[in-house]
XYZ file of C-alpha atoms in Angstrom:
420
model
C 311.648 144.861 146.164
C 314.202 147.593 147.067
C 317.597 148.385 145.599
C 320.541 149.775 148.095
C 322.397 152.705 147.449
C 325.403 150.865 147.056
C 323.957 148.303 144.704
C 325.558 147.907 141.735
C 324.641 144.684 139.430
C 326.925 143.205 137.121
C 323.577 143.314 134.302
C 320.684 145.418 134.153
C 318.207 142.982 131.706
C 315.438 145.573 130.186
C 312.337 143.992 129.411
C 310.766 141.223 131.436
C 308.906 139.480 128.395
C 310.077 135.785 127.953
C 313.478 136.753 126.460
C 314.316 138.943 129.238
C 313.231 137.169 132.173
C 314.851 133.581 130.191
C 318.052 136.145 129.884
C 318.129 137.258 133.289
C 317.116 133.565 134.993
C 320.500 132.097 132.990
C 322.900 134.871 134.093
C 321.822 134.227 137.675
C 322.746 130.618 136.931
C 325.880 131.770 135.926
C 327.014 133.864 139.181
C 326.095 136.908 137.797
C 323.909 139.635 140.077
C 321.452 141.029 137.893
C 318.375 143.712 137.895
C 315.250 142.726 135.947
C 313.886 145.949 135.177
C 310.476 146.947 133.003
C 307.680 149.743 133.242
C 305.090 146.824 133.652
C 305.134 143.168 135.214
C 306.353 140.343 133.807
C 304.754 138.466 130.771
C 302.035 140.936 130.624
C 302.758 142.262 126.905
C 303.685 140.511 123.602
C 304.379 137.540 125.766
C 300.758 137.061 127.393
C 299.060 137.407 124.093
C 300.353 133.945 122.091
C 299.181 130.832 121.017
C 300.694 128.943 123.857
C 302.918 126.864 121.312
C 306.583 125.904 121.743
C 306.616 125.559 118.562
C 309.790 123.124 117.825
C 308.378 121.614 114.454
C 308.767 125.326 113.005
C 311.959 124.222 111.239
C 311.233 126.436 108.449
C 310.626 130.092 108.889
C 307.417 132.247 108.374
C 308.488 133.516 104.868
C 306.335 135.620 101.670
C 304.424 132.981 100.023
C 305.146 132.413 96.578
C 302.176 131.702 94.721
C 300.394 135.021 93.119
C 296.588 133.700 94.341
C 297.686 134.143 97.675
C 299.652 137.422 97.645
C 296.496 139.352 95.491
C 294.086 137.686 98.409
C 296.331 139.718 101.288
C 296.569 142.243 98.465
C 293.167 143.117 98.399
C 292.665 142.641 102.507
C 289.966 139.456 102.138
C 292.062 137.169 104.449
C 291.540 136.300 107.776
C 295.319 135.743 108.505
C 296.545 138.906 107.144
C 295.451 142.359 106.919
C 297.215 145.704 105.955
C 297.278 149.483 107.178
C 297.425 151.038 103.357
C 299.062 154.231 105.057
C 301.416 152.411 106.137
C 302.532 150.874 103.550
C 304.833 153.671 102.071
C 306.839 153.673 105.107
C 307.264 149.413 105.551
C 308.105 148.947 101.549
C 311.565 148.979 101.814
C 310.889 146.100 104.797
C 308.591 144.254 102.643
C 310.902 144.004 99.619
C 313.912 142.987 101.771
C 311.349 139.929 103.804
C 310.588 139.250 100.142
C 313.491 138.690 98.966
C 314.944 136.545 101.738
C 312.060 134.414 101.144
C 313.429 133.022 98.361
C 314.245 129.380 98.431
C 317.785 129.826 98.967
C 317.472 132.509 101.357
C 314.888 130.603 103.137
C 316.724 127.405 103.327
C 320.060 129.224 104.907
C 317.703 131.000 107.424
C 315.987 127.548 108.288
C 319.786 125.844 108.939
C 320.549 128.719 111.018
C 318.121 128.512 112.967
C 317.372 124.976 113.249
C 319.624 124.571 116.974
C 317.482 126.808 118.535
C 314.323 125.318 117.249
C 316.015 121.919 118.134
C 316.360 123.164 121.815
C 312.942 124.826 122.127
C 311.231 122.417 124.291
C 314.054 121.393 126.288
C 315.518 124.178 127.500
C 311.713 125.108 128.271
C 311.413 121.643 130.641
C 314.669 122.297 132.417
C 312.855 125.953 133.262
C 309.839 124.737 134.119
C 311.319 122.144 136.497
C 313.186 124.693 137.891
C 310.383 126.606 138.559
C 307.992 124.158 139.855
C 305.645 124.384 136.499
C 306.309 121.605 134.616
C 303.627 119.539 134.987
C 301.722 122.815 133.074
C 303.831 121.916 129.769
C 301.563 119.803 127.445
C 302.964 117.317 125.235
C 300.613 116.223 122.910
C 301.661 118.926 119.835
C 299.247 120.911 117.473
C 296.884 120.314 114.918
C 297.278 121.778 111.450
C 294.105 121.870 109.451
C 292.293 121.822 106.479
C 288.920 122.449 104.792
C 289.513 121.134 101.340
C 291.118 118.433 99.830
C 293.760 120.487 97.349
C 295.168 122.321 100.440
C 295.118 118.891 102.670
C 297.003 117.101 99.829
C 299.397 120.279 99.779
C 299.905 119.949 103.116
C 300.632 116.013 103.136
C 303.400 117.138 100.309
C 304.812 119.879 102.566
C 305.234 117.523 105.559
C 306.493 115.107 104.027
C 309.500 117.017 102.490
C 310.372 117.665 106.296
C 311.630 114.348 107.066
C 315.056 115.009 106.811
C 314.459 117.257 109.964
C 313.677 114.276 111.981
C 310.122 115.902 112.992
C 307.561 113.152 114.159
C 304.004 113.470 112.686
C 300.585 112.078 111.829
C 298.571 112.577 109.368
C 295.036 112.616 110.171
C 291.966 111.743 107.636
C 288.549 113.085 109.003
C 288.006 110.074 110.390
C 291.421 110.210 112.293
C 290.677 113.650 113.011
C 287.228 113.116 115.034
C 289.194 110.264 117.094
C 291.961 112.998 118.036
C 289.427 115.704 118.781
C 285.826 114.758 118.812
C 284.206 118.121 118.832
C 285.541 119.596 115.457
C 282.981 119.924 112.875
C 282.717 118.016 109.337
C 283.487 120.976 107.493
C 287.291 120.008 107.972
C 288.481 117.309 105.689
C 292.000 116.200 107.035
C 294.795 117.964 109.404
C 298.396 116.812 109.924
C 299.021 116.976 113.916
C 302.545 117.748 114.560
C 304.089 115.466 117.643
C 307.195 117.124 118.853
C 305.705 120.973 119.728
C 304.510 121.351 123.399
C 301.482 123.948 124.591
C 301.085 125.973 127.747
C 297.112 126.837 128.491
C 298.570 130.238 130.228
C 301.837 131.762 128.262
C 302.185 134.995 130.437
C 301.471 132.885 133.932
C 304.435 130.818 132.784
C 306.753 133.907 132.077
C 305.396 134.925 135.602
C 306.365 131.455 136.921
C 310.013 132.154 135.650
C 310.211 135.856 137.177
C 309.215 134.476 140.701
C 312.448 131.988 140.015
C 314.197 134.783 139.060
C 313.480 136.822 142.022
C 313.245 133.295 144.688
C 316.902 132.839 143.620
C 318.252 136.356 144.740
C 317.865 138.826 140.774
C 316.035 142.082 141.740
C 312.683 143.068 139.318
C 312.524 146.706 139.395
C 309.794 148.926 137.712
C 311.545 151.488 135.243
C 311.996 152.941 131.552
C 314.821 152.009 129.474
C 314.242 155.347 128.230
C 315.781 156.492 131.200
C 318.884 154.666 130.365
C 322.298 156.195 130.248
C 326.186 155.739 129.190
C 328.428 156.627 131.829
C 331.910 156.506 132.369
C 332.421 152.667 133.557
C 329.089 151.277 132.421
C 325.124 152.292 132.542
C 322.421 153.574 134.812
C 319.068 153.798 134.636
C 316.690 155.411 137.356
C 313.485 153.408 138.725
C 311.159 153.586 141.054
C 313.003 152.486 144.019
C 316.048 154.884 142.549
C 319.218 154.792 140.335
C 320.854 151.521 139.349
C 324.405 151.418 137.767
C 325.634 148.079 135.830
C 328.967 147.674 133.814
C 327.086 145.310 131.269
C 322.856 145.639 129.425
C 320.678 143.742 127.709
C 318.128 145.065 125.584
C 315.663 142.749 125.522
C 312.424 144.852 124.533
C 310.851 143.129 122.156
C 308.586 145.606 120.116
C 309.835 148.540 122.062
C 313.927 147.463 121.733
C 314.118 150.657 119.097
C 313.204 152.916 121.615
C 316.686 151.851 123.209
C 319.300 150.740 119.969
C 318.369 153.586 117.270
C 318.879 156.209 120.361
C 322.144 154.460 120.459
C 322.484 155.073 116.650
C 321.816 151.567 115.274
C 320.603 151.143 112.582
C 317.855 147.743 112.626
C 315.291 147.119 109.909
C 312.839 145.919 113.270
C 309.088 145.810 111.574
C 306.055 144.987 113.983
C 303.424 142.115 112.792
C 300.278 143.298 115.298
C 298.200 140.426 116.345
C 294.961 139.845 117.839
C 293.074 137.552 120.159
C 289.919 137.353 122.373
C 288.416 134.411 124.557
C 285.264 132.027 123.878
C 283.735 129.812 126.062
C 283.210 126.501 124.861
C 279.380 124.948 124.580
C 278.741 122.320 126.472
C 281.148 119.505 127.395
C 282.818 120.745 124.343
C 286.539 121.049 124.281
C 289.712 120.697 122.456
C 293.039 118.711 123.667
C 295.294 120.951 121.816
C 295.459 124.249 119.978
C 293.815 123.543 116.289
C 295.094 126.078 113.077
C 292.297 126.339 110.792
C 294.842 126.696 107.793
C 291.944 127.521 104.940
C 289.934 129.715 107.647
C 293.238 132.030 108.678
C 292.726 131.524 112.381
C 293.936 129.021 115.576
C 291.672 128.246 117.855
C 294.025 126.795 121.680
C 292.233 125.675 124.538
C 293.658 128.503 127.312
C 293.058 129.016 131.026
C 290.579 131.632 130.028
C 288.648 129.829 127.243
C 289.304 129.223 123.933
C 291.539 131.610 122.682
C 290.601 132.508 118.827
C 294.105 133.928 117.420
C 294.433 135.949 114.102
C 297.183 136.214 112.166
C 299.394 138.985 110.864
C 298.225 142.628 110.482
C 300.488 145.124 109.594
C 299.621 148.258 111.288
C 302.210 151.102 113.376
C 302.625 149.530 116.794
C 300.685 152.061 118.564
C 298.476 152.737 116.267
C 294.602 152.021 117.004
C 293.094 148.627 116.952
C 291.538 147.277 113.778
C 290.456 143.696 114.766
C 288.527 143.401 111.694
C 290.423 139.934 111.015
C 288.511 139.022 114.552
C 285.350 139.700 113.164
C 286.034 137.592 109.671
C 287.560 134.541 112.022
C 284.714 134.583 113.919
C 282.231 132.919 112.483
C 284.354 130.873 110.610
C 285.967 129.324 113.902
C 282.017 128.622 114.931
C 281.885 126.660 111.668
C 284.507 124.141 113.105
C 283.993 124.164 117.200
C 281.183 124.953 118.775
C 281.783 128.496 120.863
C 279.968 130.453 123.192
C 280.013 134.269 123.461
C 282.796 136.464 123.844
C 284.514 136.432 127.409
C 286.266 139.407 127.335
C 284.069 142.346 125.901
C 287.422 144.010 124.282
C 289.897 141.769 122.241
C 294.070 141.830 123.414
C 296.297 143.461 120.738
C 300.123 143.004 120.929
C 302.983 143.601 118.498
C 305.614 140.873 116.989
C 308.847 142.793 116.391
C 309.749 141.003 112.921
C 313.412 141.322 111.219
C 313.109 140.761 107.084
C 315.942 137.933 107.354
C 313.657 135.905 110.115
C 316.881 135.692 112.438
C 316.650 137.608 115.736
C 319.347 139.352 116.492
C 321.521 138.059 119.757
C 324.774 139.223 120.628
C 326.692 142.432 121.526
C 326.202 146.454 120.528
C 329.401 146.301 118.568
C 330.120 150.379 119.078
C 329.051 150.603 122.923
C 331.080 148.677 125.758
C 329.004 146.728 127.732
C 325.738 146.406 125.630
C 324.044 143.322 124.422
C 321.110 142.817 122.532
C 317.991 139.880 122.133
C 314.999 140.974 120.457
C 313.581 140.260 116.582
C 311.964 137.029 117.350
C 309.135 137.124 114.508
C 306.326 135.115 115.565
C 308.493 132.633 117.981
C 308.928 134.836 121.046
C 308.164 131.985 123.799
C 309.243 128.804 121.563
C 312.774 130.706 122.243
C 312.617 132.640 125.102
C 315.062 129.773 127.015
C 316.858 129.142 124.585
C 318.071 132.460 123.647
C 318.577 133.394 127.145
C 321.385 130.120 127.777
C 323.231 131.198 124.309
C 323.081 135.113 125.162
C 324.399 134.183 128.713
C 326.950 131.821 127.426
C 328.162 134.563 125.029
C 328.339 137.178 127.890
C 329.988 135.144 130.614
C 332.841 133.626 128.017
C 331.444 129.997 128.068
C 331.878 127.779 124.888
C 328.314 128.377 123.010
C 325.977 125.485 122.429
C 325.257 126.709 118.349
C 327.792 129.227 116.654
C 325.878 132.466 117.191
C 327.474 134.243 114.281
C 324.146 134.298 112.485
C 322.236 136.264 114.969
C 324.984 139.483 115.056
C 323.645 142.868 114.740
C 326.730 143.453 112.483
C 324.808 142.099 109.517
C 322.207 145.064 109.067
C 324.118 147.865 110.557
C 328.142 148.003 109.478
């Protein structure tokens, strides 16, 4: 793809993850000419490496748990679903304290209402993408498993659903029996699971944001490679230079993910963004064996989903500088434990993937404008629900930018509220 001299966008969209490509695909729908540009292809960072889950029963966000057994276990780095960098913890404190605090139940419960219309609109705004794109019959509808080794967590869990109701989520709980029926090839050693009904699953998250840049592009958008750090303010909008030459745009969106603070604190914003590094690697399965649906082991730290590749074993949080070595230690501890419930084969891929969650303490991304520069817009900060959101953001980003009535009030997702 080649840009003309004389081309001149109304949006350059940087990043071409699943919130920049979802951005991008609803501007086009809205008459706008846009250039897709990033330094790599599409869906091939933070957006290849997930669980595959939409994940619209996540009603309440990923908050600090409460209870003091389970902070001194991540304390003292014996967990499978979180790990620490001790040298950098002197720099993330501040972060920490702030995540803590919001995690309060009140805090929690106002982040949960806010963001309870995009969670709502997950799946659907996924479909009407999907259709678009010719990839729907790829979206699996038959939800997640959540589940447990011992009883005390199981009956925890059963609690814990159960106050969720008023959500109008659908689920099942499962006894071990129940559990075997639903997926035959899990071992003994778990005792009960609830399966949550309304998610959906993709076997191949970073084909799918593929799927939507080929839309993107099929439809008339241009996909450039570049470097936002390139970017630059000029009189009567931006440019940035690429590899098929300079582009100029009245209007940007920053949609970076992990890297978005190469872009807003040259600006001079001022975002508490935090990365939450992750890890996976692929197994094949023995035998006939196989799963119908991605299955967390909650007691074990891990999720094991049934991918394109294999079985993709997941790990949880580890909080480590973005670009700072690997450490897949919490690989190593899920390991064997995921044998203990399904029965793997070796390692497919001889080194695991890494990627980077860019994490705000409030567990709100922020959407909306660059309240100090003309013509800049922002959509990053989407803790662990990058692709549950990707569409979703990009309709109420593009309704904000084009001057349509928004579907949800998108006050909550301002930048305004860390940096005044």
């Amino acid at each position: 793809m080649t840009v003309q001299a004389n081309h001149n966008p109304d949006t350059i969209v940087f990043g071409a993850g699943i919130i920049g490509v979802s951005v991008a695909l609803h501007l086009l729908q809205r008459g706008r000419s846009v250039v897709l540009v990033d330094r790599r292809e599409a869906g091939e960072e933070t957006s290849y490496g997930n669980a595959g889950l939409i994940e619209r029963a996540s009603v309440i966000p990923y908050g600090v748990p409460r209870d003091l057994s389970t902070l001194l276990r991540y304390g003292l780095n014996r967990s499978a679903d979180v790990h620490f960098d001790w040298s950098y913890l002197p720099r993330i404190a501040p972060w920490l304290w702030r995540f803590w605090r919001e995690s309060a139940p009140k805090p929690l419960a106002r982040a949960a209402s806010d963001m309870l219309p995009l969670i709502e609109r997950s799946v659907i705004e996924h479909e009407a993408l999907m259709a678009e794109a010719g990839v729907l019959p790829h979206l699996r509808k038959t939800g997640w498993i959540e589940s447990y080794r011992s009883e005390k967590t199981f009956a925890r869990a059963r609690k814990t659903a159960s106050a969720l109701h008023d959500f109008g989520l659908n689920f099942e709980v499962l006894d071990r029996k129940a559990l075997v029926r639903r997926e035959p090839h899990l071992s003994d050693v778990l005792v009960g699971a609830v399966h949550w009904l309304d998610p959906a699953t993709i076997a191949d998250p970073g084909g799918l944001v593929k799927a939507y840049a080929k839309l993107f592009v099929d439809r008339g958008g241009v996909f450039l490679r570049g470097d936002a750090c390139k970017l630059r303010q000029e009189k009567g909008g931006w440019s940035v230079v690429t590899g098929q030459g300079s582009v100029q745009a009245p209007e940007i969106v920053v949609a970076l993910g992990p890297w978005s603070g190469s872009v807003f604190q040259s600006l001079g914003y001022r975002i508490p963004l935090m990365m939450k590094r992750g890890y996976h690697v692929h197994f094949g399965a023995k035998g006939d064996s196989f799963l119908n649906r991605p299955v967390v082991d909650v007691d074990g730290g891990f999720l094991l989903a049934p991918m394109t590749r294999g079985m993709r074993l997941t790990t949880g949080i580890e909080f480590a500088p973005r670009d700072s070595l690997p450490t897949p230690v919490q690989l190593d501890r899920a390991e064997p434990r995921a044998r203990e419930i399904f029965p793997l084969e070796d390692r497919i891929e001889p080194t695991p993937w890494m990627g980077s969650r860019p994490c705000l303490p409030d567990m709100r991304p922020v959407i909306g404008r660059g309240p100090r520069h003309k013509g800049l817009w922002f959509a990053f900060g989407h803790n662990h629900h990058g692709l549950t959101l990707g569409p979703v953001t990009g309709r109420l980003l593009a309704e904000m930018m084009t001057g349509e009535s928004t579907f949800t009030d998108p006050a909550p997702f301002a930048l305004e509220r860390f940096d005044r």
